[in-house]
Short mmCIF file of N, CA and C in Angstrom, two decimals:
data_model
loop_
_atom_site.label_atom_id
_atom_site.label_comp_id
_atom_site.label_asym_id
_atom_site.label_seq_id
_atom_site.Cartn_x
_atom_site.Cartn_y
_atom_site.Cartn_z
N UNK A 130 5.84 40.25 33.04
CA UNK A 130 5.41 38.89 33.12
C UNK A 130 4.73 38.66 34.47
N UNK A 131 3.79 38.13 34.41
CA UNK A 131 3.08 37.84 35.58
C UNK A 131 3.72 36.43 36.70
N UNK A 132 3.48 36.63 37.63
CA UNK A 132 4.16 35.97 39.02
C UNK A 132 3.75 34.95 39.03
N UNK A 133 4.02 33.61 39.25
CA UNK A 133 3.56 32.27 39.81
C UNK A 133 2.95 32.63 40.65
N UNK A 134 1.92 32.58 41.29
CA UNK A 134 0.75 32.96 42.25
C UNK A 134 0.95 31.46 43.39
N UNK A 135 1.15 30.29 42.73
CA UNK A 135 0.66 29.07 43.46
C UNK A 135 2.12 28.78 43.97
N UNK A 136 3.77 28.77 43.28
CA UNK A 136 4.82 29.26 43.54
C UNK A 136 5.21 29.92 44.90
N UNK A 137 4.51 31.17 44.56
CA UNK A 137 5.30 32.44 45.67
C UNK A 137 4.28 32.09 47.20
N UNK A 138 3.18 31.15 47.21
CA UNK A 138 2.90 30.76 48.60
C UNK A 138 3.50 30.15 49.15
N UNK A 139 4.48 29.12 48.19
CA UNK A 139 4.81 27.86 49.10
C UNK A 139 6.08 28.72 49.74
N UNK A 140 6.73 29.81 49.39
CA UNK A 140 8.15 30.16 49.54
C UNK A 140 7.85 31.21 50.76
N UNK A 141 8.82 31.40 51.22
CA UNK A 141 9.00 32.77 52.21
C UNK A 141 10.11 33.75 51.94
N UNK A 142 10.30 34.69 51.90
CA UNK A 142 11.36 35.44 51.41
C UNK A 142 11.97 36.34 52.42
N UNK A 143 12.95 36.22 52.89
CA UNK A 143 13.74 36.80 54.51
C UNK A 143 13.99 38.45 53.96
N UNK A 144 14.43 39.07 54.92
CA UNK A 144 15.03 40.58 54.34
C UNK A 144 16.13 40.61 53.83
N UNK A 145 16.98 39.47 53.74
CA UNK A 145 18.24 39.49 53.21
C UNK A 145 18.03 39.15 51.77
N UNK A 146 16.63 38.33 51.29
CA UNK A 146 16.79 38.16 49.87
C UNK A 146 16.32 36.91 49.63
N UNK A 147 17.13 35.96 50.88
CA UNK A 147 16.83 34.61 51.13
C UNK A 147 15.57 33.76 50.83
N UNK A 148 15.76 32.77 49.98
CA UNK A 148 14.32 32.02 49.86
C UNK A 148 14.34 30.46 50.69
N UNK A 149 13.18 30.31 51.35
CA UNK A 149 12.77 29.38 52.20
C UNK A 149 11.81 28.37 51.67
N UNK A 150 11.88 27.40 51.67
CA UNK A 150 10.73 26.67 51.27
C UNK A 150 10.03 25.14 52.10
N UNK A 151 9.49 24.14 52.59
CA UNK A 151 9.11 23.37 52.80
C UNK A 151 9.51 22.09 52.03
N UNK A 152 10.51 21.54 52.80
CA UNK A 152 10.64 20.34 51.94
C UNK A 152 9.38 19.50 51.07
N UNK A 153 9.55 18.60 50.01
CA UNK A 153 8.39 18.03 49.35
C UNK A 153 8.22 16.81 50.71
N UNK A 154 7.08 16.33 50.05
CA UNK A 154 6.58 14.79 50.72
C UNK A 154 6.50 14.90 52.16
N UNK A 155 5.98 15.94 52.77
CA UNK A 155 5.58 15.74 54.12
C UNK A 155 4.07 15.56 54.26
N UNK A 156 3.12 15.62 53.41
CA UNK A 156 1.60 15.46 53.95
C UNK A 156 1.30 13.80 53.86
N UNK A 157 1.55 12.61 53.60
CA UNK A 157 1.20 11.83 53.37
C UNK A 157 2.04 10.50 52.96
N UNK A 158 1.29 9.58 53.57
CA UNK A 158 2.43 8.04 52.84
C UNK A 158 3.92 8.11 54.23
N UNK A 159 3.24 8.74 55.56
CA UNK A 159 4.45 8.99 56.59
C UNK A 159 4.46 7.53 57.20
N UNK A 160 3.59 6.67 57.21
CA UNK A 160 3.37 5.47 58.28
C UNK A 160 4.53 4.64 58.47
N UNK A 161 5.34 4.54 57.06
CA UNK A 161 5.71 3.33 56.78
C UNK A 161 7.35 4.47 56.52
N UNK A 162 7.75 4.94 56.86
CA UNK A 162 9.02 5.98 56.25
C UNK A 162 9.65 5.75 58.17
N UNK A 163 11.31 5.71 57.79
CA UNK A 163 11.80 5.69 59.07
C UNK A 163 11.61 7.21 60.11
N UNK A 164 12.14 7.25 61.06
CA UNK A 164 12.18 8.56 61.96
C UNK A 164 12.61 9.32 61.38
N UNK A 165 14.18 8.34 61.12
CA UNK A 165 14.96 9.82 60.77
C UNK A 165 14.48 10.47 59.88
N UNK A 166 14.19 9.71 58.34
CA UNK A 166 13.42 10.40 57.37
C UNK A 166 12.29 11.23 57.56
N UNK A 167 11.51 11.01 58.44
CA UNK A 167 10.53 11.74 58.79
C UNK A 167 11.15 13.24 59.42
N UNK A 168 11.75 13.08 60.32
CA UNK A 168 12.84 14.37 61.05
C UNK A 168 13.06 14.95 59.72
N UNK A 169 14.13 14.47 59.22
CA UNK A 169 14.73 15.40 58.06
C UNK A 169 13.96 16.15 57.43
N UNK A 170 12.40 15.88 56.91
CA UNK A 170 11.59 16.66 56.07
C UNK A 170 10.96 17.75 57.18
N UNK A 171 11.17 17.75 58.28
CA UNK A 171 10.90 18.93 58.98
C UNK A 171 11.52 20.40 58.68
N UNK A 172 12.57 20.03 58.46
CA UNK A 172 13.19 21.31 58.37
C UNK A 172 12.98 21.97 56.95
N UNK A 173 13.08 23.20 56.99
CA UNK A 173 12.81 24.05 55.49
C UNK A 173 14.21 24.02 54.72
N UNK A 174 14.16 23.79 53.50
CA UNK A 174 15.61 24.01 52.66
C UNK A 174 15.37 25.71 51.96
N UNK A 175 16.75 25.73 51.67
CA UNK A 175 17.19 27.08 50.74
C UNK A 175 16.94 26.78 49.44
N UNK A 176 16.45 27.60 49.04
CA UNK A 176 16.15 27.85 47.36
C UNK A 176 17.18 28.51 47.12
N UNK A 177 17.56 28.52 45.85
CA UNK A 177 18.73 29.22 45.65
C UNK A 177 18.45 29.49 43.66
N UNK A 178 18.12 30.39 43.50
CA UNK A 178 17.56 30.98 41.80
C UNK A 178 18.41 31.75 41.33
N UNK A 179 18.97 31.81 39.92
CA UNK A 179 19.20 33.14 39.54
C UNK A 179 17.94 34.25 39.43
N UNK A 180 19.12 35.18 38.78
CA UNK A 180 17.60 36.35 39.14
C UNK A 180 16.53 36.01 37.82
N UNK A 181 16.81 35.38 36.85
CA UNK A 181 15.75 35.53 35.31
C UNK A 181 15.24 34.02 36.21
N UNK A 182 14.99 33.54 36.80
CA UNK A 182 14.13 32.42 37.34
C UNK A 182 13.54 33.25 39.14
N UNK A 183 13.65 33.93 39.50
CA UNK A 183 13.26 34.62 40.43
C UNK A 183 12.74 35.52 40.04
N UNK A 184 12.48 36.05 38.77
CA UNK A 184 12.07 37.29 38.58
C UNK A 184 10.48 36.64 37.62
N UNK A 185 10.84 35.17 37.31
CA UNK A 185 9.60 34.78 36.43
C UNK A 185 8.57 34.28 37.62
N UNK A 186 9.32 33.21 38.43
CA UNK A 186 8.26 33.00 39.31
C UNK A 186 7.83 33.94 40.78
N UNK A 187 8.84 34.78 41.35
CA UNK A 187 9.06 35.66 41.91
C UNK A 187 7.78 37.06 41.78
N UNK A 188 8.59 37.66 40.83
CA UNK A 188 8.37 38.61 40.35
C UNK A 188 8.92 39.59 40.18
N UNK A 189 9.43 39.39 41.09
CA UNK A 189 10.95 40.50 41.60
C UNK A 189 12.29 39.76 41.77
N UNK A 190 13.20 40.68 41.59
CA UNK A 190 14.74 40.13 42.00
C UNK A 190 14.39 40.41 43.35
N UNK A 191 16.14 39.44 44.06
CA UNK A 191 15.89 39.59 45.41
C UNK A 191 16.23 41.24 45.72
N UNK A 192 15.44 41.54 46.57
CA UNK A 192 15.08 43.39 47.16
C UNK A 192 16.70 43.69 47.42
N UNK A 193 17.05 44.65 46.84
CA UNK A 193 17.97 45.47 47.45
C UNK A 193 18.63 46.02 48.70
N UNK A 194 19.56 45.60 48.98
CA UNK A 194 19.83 46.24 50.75
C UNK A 194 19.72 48.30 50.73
N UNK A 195 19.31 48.74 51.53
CA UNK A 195 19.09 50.20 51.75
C UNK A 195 19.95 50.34 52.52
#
């Protein structure tokens, strides 16, 4: 099965397996949103997939430790 292409940019994938992503709603509509809310979407959240949903948009399970 072929990989989500538009998916696997937004993500980063650590050596442990780990998926990273960019919270939603940070490009736009910030004027009027408090600090804190604004702060909070800074930081990246954890994805967290089984492997038959990591392996569709993925492509791969998470890599194996050696």
């Amino acid at each position: 099965m072929k990989t989500n292409k538009a998916f696997t940019k937004r993500i980063k994938i650590s050596r442990n397996g780990k998926l990273t992503a960019r919270k939603p709603g940070q490009n736009h509509f910030n004027a009027k949103e408090s600090r804190s809310g604004h702060m909070n979407r800074r930081r990246t959240q954890k994805l967290v997939f089984s492997k038959q949903v990591s392996q569709r948009y993925i492509g791969t399970a998470s890599p194996s430790r050696n």
